[in-house]
PDB file of C-alpha atoms in Angstrom:
ATOM      1  CA  GLU O   1       0.000   0.000   0.000  1.00  0.00           C
ATOM      2  CA  ASP O   2       1.287   3.447  -0.931  1.00  0.00           C
ATOM      3  CA  GLN O   3       2.206   5.553   2.096  1.00  0.00           C
ATOM      4  CA  VAL O   4       3.432   9.078   2.813  1.00  0.00           C
ATOM      5  CA  THR O   5       4.876  10.265   6.134  1.00  0.00           C
ATOM      6  CA  GLN O   6       5.623  13.910   6.786  1.00  0.00           C
ATOM      7  CA  SER O   7       7.792  15.357   9.536  1.00  0.00           C
ATOM      8  CA  PRO O   8       7.765  17.319  11.674  1.00  0.00           C
ATOM      9  CA  GLU O   9       4.025  17.559  12.397  1.00  0.00           C
ATOM     10  CA  ALA O  10       4.489  21.226  13.321  1.00  0.00           C
ATOM     11  CA  LEU O  11       7.308  23.708  12.953  1.00  0.00           C
ATOM     12  CA  ARG O  12       7.681  27.159  14.435  1.00  0.00           C
ATOM     13  CA  LEU O  13      10.277  29.460  12.907  1.00  0.00           C
ATOM     14  CA  GLN O  14      11.370  33.016  13.385  1.00  0.00           C
ATOM     15  CA  GLU O  15      11.211  35.204  10.327  1.00  0.00           C
ATOM     16  CA  GLY O  16      14.402  34.628   8.346  1.00  0.00           C
ATOM     17  CA  GLU O  17      15.187  31.281  10.006  1.00  0.00           C
ATOM     18  CA  SER O  18      15.621  28.716   7.211  1.00  0.00           C
ATOM     19  CA  SER O  19      14.544  25.088   7.642  1.00  0.00           C
ATOM     20  CA  SER O  20      13.394  21.951   5.817  1.00  0.00           C
ATOM     21  CA  LEU O  21      10.258  19.812   5.802  1.00  0.00           C
ATOM     22  CA  ASN O  22      10.555  16.085   5.145  1.00  0.00           C
ATOM     23  CA  CYS O  23       8.303  13.748   3.168  1.00  0.00           C
ATOM     24  CA  SER O  24       9.114  10.015   3.220  1.00  0.00           C
ATOM     25  CA  TYR O  25       7.218   7.766   0.851  1.00  0.00           C
ATOM     26  CA  THR O  26       6.710   4.193  -0.269  1.00  0.00           C
ATOM     27  CA  VAL O  27       4.941   3.686  -3.566  1.00  0.00           C
ATOM     28  CA  SER O  28       4.666   0.913  -6.096  1.00  0.00           C
ATOM     29  CA  GLY O  29       6.255   2.813  -8.960  1.00  0.00           C
ATOM     30  CA  LEU O  30       6.340   6.581  -8.593  1.00  0.00           C
ATOM     31  CA  ARG O  31       4.776   8.662 -11.317  1.00  0.00           C
ATOM     32  CA  GLY O  32       5.094  11.953  -9.449  1.00  0.00           C
ATOM     33  CA  LEU O  33       5.495  13.578  -6.044  1.00  0.00           C
ATOM     34  CA  PHE O  34       3.501  16.728  -5.378  1.00  0.00           C
ATOM     35  CA  TRP O  35       3.795  19.538  -2.848  1.00  0.00           C
ATOM     36  CA  TYR O  36       0.783  21.650  -1.947  1.00  0.00           C
ATOM     37  CA  ARG O  37       0.226  24.494   0.472  1.00  0.00           C
ATOM     38  CA  GLN O  38      -3.087  24.782   2.341  1.00  0.00           C
ATOM     39  CA  ASP O  39      -4.312  27.812   4.259  1.00  0.00           C
ATOM     40  CA  PRO O  40      -7.065  27.400   6.890  1.00  0.00           C
ATOM     41  CA  GLY O  41     -10.506  26.986   5.345  1.00  0.00           C
ATOM     42  CA  LYS O  42      -9.147  26.783   1.789  1.00  0.00           C
ATOM     43  CA  GLY O  43      -8.308  24.096  -0.728  1.00  0.00           C
ATOM     44  CA  PRO O  44      -4.717  22.980  -1.310  1.00  0.00           C
ATOM     45  CA  GLU O  45      -2.677  25.244  -3.596  1.00  0.00           C
ATOM     46  CA  PHE O  46      -0.272  23.537  -5.989  1.00  0.00           C
ATOM     47  CA  LEU O  47       3.433  24.257  -5.498  1.00  0.00           C
ATOM     48  CA  PHE O  48       5.631  21.653  -7.242  1.00  0.00           C
ATOM     49  CA  THR O  49       5.688  18.333  -9.058  1.00  0.00           C
ATOM     50  CA  LEU O  50       8.831  16.168  -9.006  1.00  0.00           C
ATOM     51  CA  TYR O  51       9.144  13.106 -11.220  1.00  0.00           C
ATOM     52  CA  SER O  52      12.568  11.527 -10.727  1.00  0.00           C
ATOM     53  CA  ALA O  53      15.315  11.248  -8.122  1.00  0.00           C
ATOM     54  CA  GLY O  54      17.727  14.154  -8.265  1.00  0.00           C
ATOM     55  CA  GLU O  55      15.156  16.585  -9.576  1.00  0.00           C
ATOM     56  CA  GLU O  56      14.904  20.008  -7.920  1.00  0.00           C
ATOM     57  CA  LYS O  57      12.396  22.853  -8.365  1.00  0.00           C
ATOM     58  CA  GLU O  58      12.353  26.347  -6.929  1.00  0.00           C
ATOM     59  CA  LYS O  59       9.761  29.048  -6.424  1.00  0.00           C
ATOM     60  CA  GLU O  60      10.562  32.207  -4.482  1.00  0.00           C
ATOM     61  CA  ARG O  61      11.706  31.076  -1.006  1.00  0.00           C
ATOM     62  CA  LEU O  62      10.799  27.413  -1.575  1.00  0.00           C
ATOM     63  CA  LYS O  63      12.917  24.637  -3.069  1.00  0.00           C
ATOM     64  CA  ALA O  64      11.773  21.026  -3.426  1.00  0.00           C
ATOM     65  CA  THR O  65      14.112  18.071  -3.914  1.00  0.00           C
ATOM     66  CA  LEU O  66      13.515  14.373  -4.513  1.00  0.00           C
ATOM     67  CA  THR O  67      15.385  11.150  -3.760  1.00  0.00           C
ATOM     68  CA  LYS O  68      14.231   7.563  -4.220  1.00  0.00           C
ATOM     69  CA  LYS O  69      12.773   7.467  -0.708  1.00  0.00           C
ATOM     70  CA  GLU O  70      12.019  11.025   0.332  1.00  0.00           C
ATOM     71  CA  SER O  71      11.477  14.612  -0.645  1.00  0.00           C
ATOM     72  CA  PHE O  72      12.462  17.803   1.111  1.00  0.00           C
ATOM     73  CA  LEU O  73      10.857  21.212   0.987  1.00  0.00           C
ATOM     74  CA  HIS O  74      13.497  23.781   1.898  1.00  0.00           C
ATOM     75  CA  ILE O  75      12.272  27.178   3.063  1.00  0.00           C
ATOM     76  CA  THR O  76      14.857  29.948   2.879  1.00  0.00           C
ATOM     77  CA  ALA O  77      14.453  33.103   4.973  1.00  0.00           C
ATOM     78  CA  PRO O  78      10.723  32.518   5.574  1.00  0.00           C
ATOM     79  CA  LYS O  79       8.236  35.312   6.095  1.00  0.00           C
ATOM     80  CA  PRO O  80       5.021  35.270   8.165  1.00  0.00           C
ATOM     81  CA  GLU O  81       2.989  34.869   4.966  1.00  0.00           C
ATOM     82  CA  ASP O  82       4.651  31.462   4.451  1.00  0.00           C
ATOM     83  CA  SER O  83       2.667  30.181   7.453  1.00  0.00           C
ATOM     84  CA  ALA O  84       0.409  27.358   6.241  1.00  0.00           C
ATOM     85  CA  THR O  85       0.077  23.591   6.198  1.00  0.00           C
ATOM     86  CA  TYR O  86       2.362  21.986   3.629  1.00  0.00           C
ATOM     87  CA  LEU O  87       1.104  18.748   2.132  1.00  0.00           C
ATOM     88  CA  CYS O  88       3.082  16.114   0.268  1.00  0.00           C
ATOM     89  CA  ALA O  89       1.384  13.576  -2.012  1.00  0.00           C
ATOM     90  CA  VAL O  90       2.465  10.745  -4.302  1.00  0.00           C
ATOM     91  CA  GLN O  91       0.884   9.420  -7.447  1.00  0.00           C
ATOM     92  CA  ALA O  92       1.638   5.871  -8.516  1.00  0.00           C
ATOM     93  CA  LYS O  93       2.185   4.778 -12.109  1.00  0.00           C
ATOM     94  CA  ILE O  94      -0.756   2.435 -11.687  1.00  0.00           C
ATOM     95  CA  GLY O  95      -3.807   4.084 -10.145  1.00  0.00           C
ATOM     96  CA  GLY O  96      -4.831   6.839 -12.480  1.00  0.00           C
ATOM     97  CA  ASN O  97      -5.190  10.233 -10.913  1.00  0.00           C
ATOM     98  CA  LYS O  98      -5.245   9.126  -7.284  1.00  0.00           C
ATOM     99  CA  LEU O  99      -3.052  11.136  -4.923  1.00  0.00           C
ATOM    100  CA  VAL O 100      -1.992   9.629  -1.591  1.00  0.00           C
ATOM    101  CA  PHE O 101      -1.376  12.433   0.898  1.00  0.00           C
ATOM    102  CA  GLY O 102       0.699  12.733   4.027  1.00  0.00           C
ATOM    103  CA  ALA O 103      -0.773  14.310   7.145  1.00  0.00           C
ATOM    104  CA  GLY O 104       1.008  17.591   6.480  1.00  0.00           C
ATOM    105  CA  THR O 105       3.399  19.889   8.337  1.00  0.00           C
ATOM    106  CA  ILE O 106       1.933  22.958  10.014  1.00  0.00           C
ATOM    107  CA  LEU O 107       4.384  25.821   9.611  1.00  0.00           C
ATOM    108  CA  ARG O 108       4.202  28.987  11.720  1.00  0.00           C
ATOM    109  CA  VAL O 109       6.573  31.842  10.996  1.00  0.00           C
ATOM    110  CA  LYS O 110       6.755  34.609  13.592  1.00  0.00           C
ATOM    111  CA  SER O 111       7.990  38.110  12.920  1.00  0.00           C
TER     112      SER O 111
ATOM    113  CA  LYS G   1      -8.493  31.803 -15.953  1.00  0.00           C
ATOM    114  CA  ALA G   2     -11.126  30.880 -13.384  1.00  0.00           C
ATOM    115  CA  GLY G   3     -10.200  28.175 -10.915  1.00  0.00           C
ATOM    116  CA  VAL G   4     -12.159  25.176  -9.724  1.00  0.00           C
ATOM    117  CA  THR G   5     -15.473  26.189  -8.210  1.00  0.00           C
ATOM    118  CA  GLN G   6     -17.499  24.190  -5.719  1.00  0.00           C
ATOM    119  CA  THR G   7     -21.031  24.726  -4.512  1.00  0.00           C
ATOM    120  CA  PRO G   8     -22.317  25.057  -1.936  1.00  0.00           C
ATOM    121  CA  ARG G   9     -19.421  26.174   0.250  1.00  0.00           C
ATOM    122  CA  TYR G  10     -21.136  25.214   3.491  1.00  0.00           C
ATOM    123  CA  LEU G  11     -23.844  22.684   4.234  1.00  0.00           C
ATOM    124  CA  ILE G  12     -25.539  21.450   7.391  1.00  0.00           C
ATOM    125  CA  LYS G  13     -27.515  18.219   7.286  1.00  0.00           C
ATOM    126  CA  THR G  14     -28.920  15.741   9.779  1.00  0.00           C
ATOM    127  CA  ARG G  15     -28.217  12.031  10.040  1.00  0.00           C
ATOM    128  CA  GLY G  16     -30.042   9.918   7.493  1.00  0.00           C
ATOM    129  CA  GLN G  17     -30.407  12.693   4.928  1.00  0.00           C
ATOM    130  CA  GLN G  18     -28.641  12.760   1.589  1.00  0.00           C
ATOM    131  CA  VAL G  19     -26.556  15.503   0.016  1.00  0.00           C
ATOM    132  CA  THR G  20     -25.303  16.476  -3.437  1.00  0.00           C
ATOM    133  CA  LEU G  21     -22.163  18.542  -3.946  1.00  0.00           C
ATOM    134  CA  SER G  22     -21.194  20.196  -7.207  1.00  0.00           C
ATOM    135  CA  CYS G  23     -17.844  20.899  -8.855  1.00  0.00           C
ATOM    136  CA  SER G  24     -17.014  22.934 -11.962  1.00  0.00           C
ATOM    137  CA  PRO G  25     -13.479  22.244 -13.205  1.00  0.00           C
ATOM    138  CA  ILE G  26     -11.055  24.710 -14.736  1.00  0.00           C
ATOM    139  CA  SER G  27     -12.082  25.437 -18.307  1.00  0.00           C
ATOM    140  CA  GLY G  28     -10.637  22.791 -20.621  1.00  0.00           C
ATOM    141  CA  HIS G  29      -9.900  20.308 -17.844  1.00  0.00           C
ATOM    142  CA  ARG G  30     -11.494  16.941 -18.423  1.00  0.00           C
ATOM    143  CA  SER G  31     -10.506  15.000 -15.332  1.00  0.00           C
ATOM    144  CA  VAL G  32     -12.167  15.542 -11.955  1.00  0.00           C
ATOM    145  CA  SER G  33     -11.245  13.879  -8.672  1.00  0.00           C
ATOM    146  CA  TRP G  34     -12.900  14.098  -5.270  1.00  0.00           C
ATOM    147  CA  TYR G  35     -11.240  13.940  -1.855  1.00  0.00           C
ATOM    148  CA  GLN G  36     -12.477  13.941   1.725  1.00  0.00           C
ATOM    149  CA  GLN G  37     -10.476  15.843   4.346  1.00  0.00           C
ATOM    150  CA  THR G  38     -10.942  15.259   8.076  1.00  0.00           C
ATOM    151  CA  PRO G  39      -8.707  16.111  11.044  1.00  0.00           C
ATOM    152  CA  GLY G  40      -8.277  12.425  11.897  1.00  0.00           C
ATOM    153  CA  GLN G  41      -7.744  10.872   8.449  1.00  0.00           C
ATOM    154  CA  GLY G  42      -6.358  13.780   6.471  1.00  0.00           C
ATOM    155  CA  LEU G  43      -6.977  13.918   2.728  1.00  0.00           C
ATOM    156  CA  GLN G  44      -8.389  10.708   1.295  1.00  0.00           C
ATOM    157  CA  PHE G  45      -9.208   9.912  -2.310  1.00  0.00           C
ATOM    158  CA  LEU G  46     -12.864   9.245  -3.084  1.00  0.00           C
ATOM    159  CA  PHE G  47     -13.059   8.789  -6.872  1.00  0.00           C
ATOM    160  CA  GLU G  48     -12.025  10.214 -10.223  1.00  0.00           C
ATOM    161  CA  TYR G  49     -13.891  10.835 -13.440  1.00  0.00           C
ATOM    162  CA  PHE G  50     -12.769  11.317 -17.006  1.00  0.00           C
ATOM    163  CA  SER G  51     -15.007  11.586 -20.041  1.00  0.00           C
ATOM    164  CA  GLU G  52     -18.091  10.909 -17.908  1.00  0.00           C
ATOM    165  CA  THR G  53     -16.675   7.575 -16.695  1.00  0.00           C
ATOM    166  CA  GLN G  54     -15.501   6.679 -13.213  1.00  0.00           C
ATOM    167  CA  ARG G  55     -11.882   5.602 -13.656  1.00  0.00           C
ATOM    168  CA  ASN G  56     -10.845   4.886 -10.096  1.00  0.00           C
ATOM    169  CA  LYS G  57     -12.480   4.610  -6.689  1.00  0.00           C
ATOM    170  CA  GLY G  58     -11.149   4.912  -3.168  1.00  0.00           C
ATOM    171  CA  ASN G  59     -11.995   2.820  -0.141  1.00  0.00           C
ATOM    172  CA  PHE G  60     -15.337   4.383   0.774  1.00  0.00           C
ATOM    173  CA  PRO G  61     -18.748   2.741   1.241  1.00  0.00           C
ATOM    174  CA  GLY G  62     -21.303   2.643  -1.548  1.00  0.00           C
ATOM    175  CA  ARG G  63     -23.178   5.549   0.064  1.00  0.00           C
ATOM    176  CA  PHE G  64     -20.634   7.758  -1.678  1.00  0.00           C
ATOM    177  CA  SER G  65     -21.240   8.103  -5.388  1.00  0.00           C
ATOM    178  CA  GLY G  66     -20.575  10.556  -8.145  1.00  0.00           C
ATOM    179  CA  ARG G  67     -20.976  11.368 -11.784  1.00  0.00           C
ATOM    180  CA  GLN G  68     -19.549  13.582 -14.466  1.00  0.00           C
ATOM    181  CA  PHE G  69     -21.442  15.404 -17.170  1.00  0.00           C
ATOM    182  CA  SER G  70     -20.515  16.002 -20.796  1.00  0.00           C
ATOM    183  CA  ASN G  71     -19.243  19.517 -19.936  1.00  0.00           C
ATOM    184  CA  SER G  72     -16.859  17.924 -17.357  1.00  0.00           C
ATOM    185  CA  ARG G  73     -18.798  19.294 -14.413  1.00  0.00           C
ATOM    186  CA  SER G  74     -19.108  16.735 -11.640  1.00  0.00           C
ATOM    187  CA  GLU G  75     -21.369  15.984  -8.724  1.00  0.00           C
ATOM    188  CA  MET G  76     -20.913  13.724  -5.751  1.00  0.00           C
ATOM    189  CA  ASN G  77     -23.720  12.334  -3.644  1.00  0.00           C
ATOM    190  CA  VAL G  78     -23.705  10.962  -0.132  1.00  0.00           C
ATOM    191  CA  SER G  79     -26.789   9.060   0.957  1.00  0.00           C
ATOM    192  CA  THR G  80     -27.907   8.143   4.469  1.00  0.00           C
ATOM    193  CA  LEU G  81     -25.553  10.610   6.096  1.00  0.00           C
ATOM    194  CA  GLU G  82     -23.646   9.622   9.226  1.00  0.00           C
ATOM    195  CA  LEU G  83     -21.976  11.859  11.803  1.00  0.00           C
ATOM    196  CA  GLY G  84     -18.595  10.666  10.560  1.00  0.00           C
ATOM    197  CA  ASP G  85     -19.294  12.102   7.123  1.00  0.00           C
ATOM    198  CA  SER G  86     -18.693  15.589   8.490  1.00  0.00           C
ATOM    199  CA  ALA G  87     -15.680  16.807   6.535  1.00  0.00           C
ATOM    200  CA  LEU G  88     -14.299  19.170   3.946  1.00  0.00           C
ATOM    201  CA  TYR G  89     -15.018  17.724   0.509  1.00  0.00           C
ATOM    202  CA  LEU G  90     -12.520  18.828  -2.091  1.00  0.00           C
ATOM    203  CA  CYS G  91     -12.749  18.629  -5.830  1.00  0.00           C
ATOM    204  CA  ALA G  92      -9.664  18.763  -8.041  1.00  0.00           C
ATOM    205  CA  SER G  93      -9.404  19.059 -11.793  1.00  0.00           C
ATOM    206  CA  SER G  94      -6.626  18.283 -14.250  1.00  0.00           C
ATOM    207  CA  LEU G  95      -6.221  18.595 -17.970  1.00  0.00           C
ATOM    208  CA  LEU G  96      -5.925  14.850 -18.425  1.00  0.00           C
ATOM    209  CA  ILE G  97      -5.593  11.865 -16.111  1.00  0.00           C
ATOM    210  CA  THR G  98      -2.213  11.972 -14.252  1.00  0.00           C
ATOM    211  CA  ASP G  99      -1.678  15.688 -14.907  1.00  0.00           C
ATOM    212  CA  THR G 100      -1.248  18.115 -12.014  1.00  0.00           C
ATOM    213  CA  GLN G 101      -4.461  18.470 -10.019  1.00  0.00           C
ATOM    214  CA  TYR G 102      -5.770  21.881  -9.013  1.00  0.00           C
ATOM    215  CA  PHE G 103      -8.106  22.024  -6.050  1.00  0.00           C
ATOM    216  CA  GLY G 104     -11.241  24.009  -5.406  1.00  0.00           C
ATOM    217  CA  PRO G 105     -12.055  25.723  -2.102  1.00  0.00           C
ATOM    218  CA  GLY G 106     -14.086  22.758  -0.863  1.00  0.00           C
ATOM    219  CA  THR G 107     -17.536  22.212   0.579  1.00  0.00           C
ATOM    220  CA  ARG G 108     -17.697  22.071   4.357  1.00  0.00           C
ATOM    221  CA  LEU G 109     -20.330  19.467   5.293  1.00  0.00           C
ATOM    222  CA  THR G 110     -21.559  19.239   8.868  1.00  0.00           C
ATOM    223  CA  VAL G 111     -23.808  16.331   9.843  1.00  0.00           C
ATOM    224  CA  LEU G 112     -25.816  16.780  13.048  1.00  0.00           C
TER     225      LEU G 112
END
């Protein structure tokens, strides 16, 4: 069974304090790994898709990387507006559109 | 470009009733998937539709059903509501199956 584990469950940072979120996964043939951001009361907002080990993608203060067993979301010099829940999900090669999500990491950035 | 829209945004029902939720995908997107989000179970896949056909189904009881229309709009139905069905129901659309999914704002269902 495909599984995704995210750590830590919650992370509190000071503004400007860089850190990383972890996403460990087991999947029967990875088609893609997805990162989403979710604000309270809203739907998940797409951030990145990674397809193969060694791939990296960047957007503003965020950088996502992928290995064969895990993915990291690096946050550089975060700002309070980066506070949100960050969700990681995997899509298997067999299983159509189904995304299997981790429980998420709640990030709080204080000024 | 307009995003995924879901109606209604909030809904309160009582046990035993049934409910229908609606989803309009991003223009041009043909694949629609539904997810249930609860504090205890997180985001769980319900089902996906493409070209009016259900392509995949998650591990939910038969009380949960859905359909897709020729314009790609989708509805999901939950019959005989239970307290545990209280959740945020999210719809996501993608251009084709396996493409990146974009989520709507969700419908918050409360069952009393």
